[in-house]
Each structure stands twice: as structure tokens, then as C-alpha cells.
Amino acid sequence: MDQAQALGTSYDVIVAGGGPAGLASALSFAREGWKVCVVERAPEEVLAHPSFDGREIALTHHTVQWLKDYDVWGEIDPSAVCPLQTARIESGDASEHPLLFQPPEQTDSTSVSEELALGFLVANHIIRGALYRVVSRTKGITLCCGRALTGYRVGRDHVRVTLDHHKSLVGKLLVGADGRFSRLRDMAGIGAIVHDFGRNILVCRMRHLPPHDYTALQWFDENQTIALLPVAPDGGIGDVSSLVLTLPPDDIARLRAAPDDVFNAEISKRTRERLGTLRVVSERITYPLKAVYAHRFHTDRVALIGDAAVGMHPITAHGFNLGIKGQETLVREIEAGNGDPGDRRALERFSARHRRDTFPLFAATNAIAVAYTRDEKPFLLARRAGLMLADRLTPFKKAVTRLLMDPAG
Ligand SMILES: Cc1cc2nc3c(=O)[nH]c(=O)nc-3n(C[C@H](O)[C@H](O)[C@H](O)COP(=O)(O)OP(=O)(O)OC[C@H]3O[C@@H](n4cnc5c(N)ncnc54)[C@H](O)[C@@H]3O)c2cc1C
């Protein structure tokens, strides 16, 4: 369907935003037989060939199962998938008392079987490209790219969506999947908790000779937070890890602009050479560190999903995973509703369920992020003690491991 036809058609569901959450929801709605239009402000070329954005997404078993069910996993080259064997959390200098998460039977650190992996790391642009390929060949989904949503109006049994260049679309339900600074959320008059951590994140891939052993390290050091995430082998010498460095904005800006050799030397020193000398092998990309939680996830004929609903701090690696869960809940509730995709009761149930599924993790993540980035002595001592205690609490460790590994989760 060309764009002129797309604009003249009416839809069951209009999705604002063709990011991972928006594309995933389009697949779920289309499978249930609903006619869907995805409005994305970027050109289709960007969706078809997304560029590296530095995010290595840790996928839970539940998300992988969803990607398999919707034929998206098959679009991802297996060599781009890095299984995760161990998550290791450290505070300050106390590397001798890490909090370790491992699947129950894992013993060999040189290879990891799929069932025994804690989760899987895949670059965000690869996931986005795979979603696009499946969406673009799915009947019942129209992509309306290079157009931004600029307004909407709700009628008795429909919603009329205005796009830039004075075009409009008509549907029954408008899904806001337009990211954590969602314009649709504002237009719908839905407020949000915005937690500004006053820090920025720098992400890039770095090569090193010692193996990463499929271990993700989250290290809350004094004055800096560092994550080193394992990346699938790329055929080069040594292993590659993704650096996720959190610092005040000025430091991040300086490091982003630093020449490669200066950057490598500083990062090797900041990581205390735990993976030897690190060498940057990708673009360096920065993000502001702000977590967002919408006050409500719906209003008349509008539902919010993905980061527009819950924009997580990346420390617990759950933004995309919760995006998958949210759109599943939305489609399930609409399916159980009165046959109108904008059914108010179904939207209320979706909102309540998604809040239950997300708020405890959102609150806990922010609490951890705050407690672990304050460097006053009592905080340092408390978090070291906290890690030691948590490491000995078998039920706690089992619960977190289950959260990552349960395909039905
Ligand atoms: C450094 C980092 C690491 C992360 N690691 C993980 C991880 O390990 N695990 C995990 O689960 N999550 C992780 N995340 C979170 C994850 O990347 C996000 O949750 C996910 O990308 C959000 O997808 P989305 O589709 O909701 O939003 P977005 O990806 O922001 O997509 C929104 C889309 O809407 C479009 N848009 C915006 N406004 C309009 C408009 N007016 N009209 C039309 N289109 C519009 C945009 O162009 C964009 O394509 C990480 C995030 C960061 C920053």
C-alpha cells in the first residue's frame, strides 16, 4: 500500500512510533486479525537499516520466546547473539565479595547452552532490523514512515490522528510507543514521574585479550558506575565487551570527544585493567540518564506502551523486556474485551496489570541506582554489606534468576 492509500484507509489500531515496542505491538495486533498502521517519523530506510546505537540489550528467556513465536528470532543471525552465563555485581574495591547470579547447573565458563543461559545479549539495531523485516512482510500492517504524529481527537467510536503536513488517519485505538519523552503522552494530558539522575551514559564496544567468560559485570565504584557486557565473538583477536560508563555529563562529553588512545588509556585505568588493556572498536554514543513512569497507561482510546509508559534506568536491563510484556498485556486485554479495540474496560485492565508488572521493578531499580551512586562513607559501607548479605540469601538469588530465565515469566 502506498502512502496516499494508507492515509485514506481506516484502521483498528494506529501505533505512534516504530521503535522496538511499537513494531512488536503491530505484530501482536496483526496476528489477532486487527488492521494496524504504524506511524514513524524516521524514514523507512532508517527502520530497514538501523545503525549501531551502542545498546546491547539483555533479553530474558520470556522475551526470546516471544521473538521466536513471532518469527523475529529467526531473523537474527545466531552469531550476533551472546549468551549470558554470569551476572556479577560489585561495589567499590570489594571485588572479593561480589553478588553473583548464575543459572543452577552452569559450571563450564567456555561455552553456554541456550537453556542454561541467564539471558542473551543482542545489539539493539539488530533487534530493530529483525522486527522491521517481519513487520514489512506481515499482512494487515501498514508502515507510514517519515511522518510524525502531531495531534489527535477522540470521537464517540473512533480516534482521528493528525500527522505533519496536515494529513490524518482514523482508527479505533491509538497506541503511544513514541519513546520516553513521548509527545503523545503529553498531548493526552498524562503526567509522568521523571527521575533525572544528573548523570549521562557513554556506551561503546571495546576489544580485550582476556576472555569475558560470558560474564556481565556491574560495578558501582566510587565516583563512577561501570558495566562491561559480553558481546558475541566477531572473528577478531580477543573478545569484545560493551562498556556502559555512567558519569557526570561534563566527564562523559570529554570522554566522548577524546582521541582513541587517550580514551583507551583512561578506560583501561578506570576498569583497573580487569580485562587488560581495552581498545575501542565502535562509535561512542551517549544518553542522558532519566527514568520515566507515566501516571497512567491509558485514557480515552489511547494506550501507552514501551518507554512511553515505563522508561527504565538501564541498570537492571529491563526496558525492552517490559516493552514486550506491556504490548502482550495490551493485546490480551483488547482480545478479551467487547470487540472494539478502544474498549475502555479493556484499557483499564491493561493499565492496572501493566502497573502491577512494572512498578515494583521500576521503584527497586531507582532505589538501587540512587543508593549505589552516592559515595558518602555510610552508603559505601552499607552497599558492600548489602551485596554480601544478598549473595548469601539463596531465595533472593533464586527469585532474580527466575525473573530472567522463566520463559513464561
Ligand atoms: C544504554 C542503554 C542500554 C539498554 N539496555 C537494555 C537492556 O539490556 N535490556 C532491555 O530490556 N532494555 C534496555 N534498554 C532499554 C531499551 O533500549 C528501550 O526500553 C527500548 O528501546 C524502548 O523502545 P520503544 O520502542 O519504547 O522506544 P524508542 O526506541 O525510543 O522508539 C520510539 C520511536 O518513536 C518514534 N517517534 C517519536 N516521536 C514520534 C512522533 N511524534 N511521531 C511518530 N514517531 C515518533 C521515534 O522515531 C522512535 O522510532 C537500554 C537503554 C539504553 C539507553
Short mmCIF file of N, CA and C in Angstrom, two decimals, residues 46 80 103 408:
data_model
loop_
_atom_site.label_atom_id
_atom_site.label_comp_id
_atom_site.label_asym_id
_atom_site.label_seq_id
_atom_site.Cartn_x
_atom_site.Cartn_y
_atom_site.Cartn_z
N VAL A 46 15.62 4.10 7.51
CA VAL A 46 16.24 4.04 8.85
C VAL A 46 15.73 2.80 9.61
N ALA A 80 25.27 -13.28 16.19
CA ALA A 80 25.16 -11.95 16.81
C ALA A 80 24.60 -12.05 18.24
N PRO A 103 22.94 -19.45 36.47
CA PRO A 103 21.91 -20.48 36.34
C PRO A 103 22.30 -21.67 37.20
N ALA A 408 7.95 -18.31 30.70
CA ALA A 408 6.54 -17.90 30.85
C ALA A 408 6.42 -16.63 31.66
#
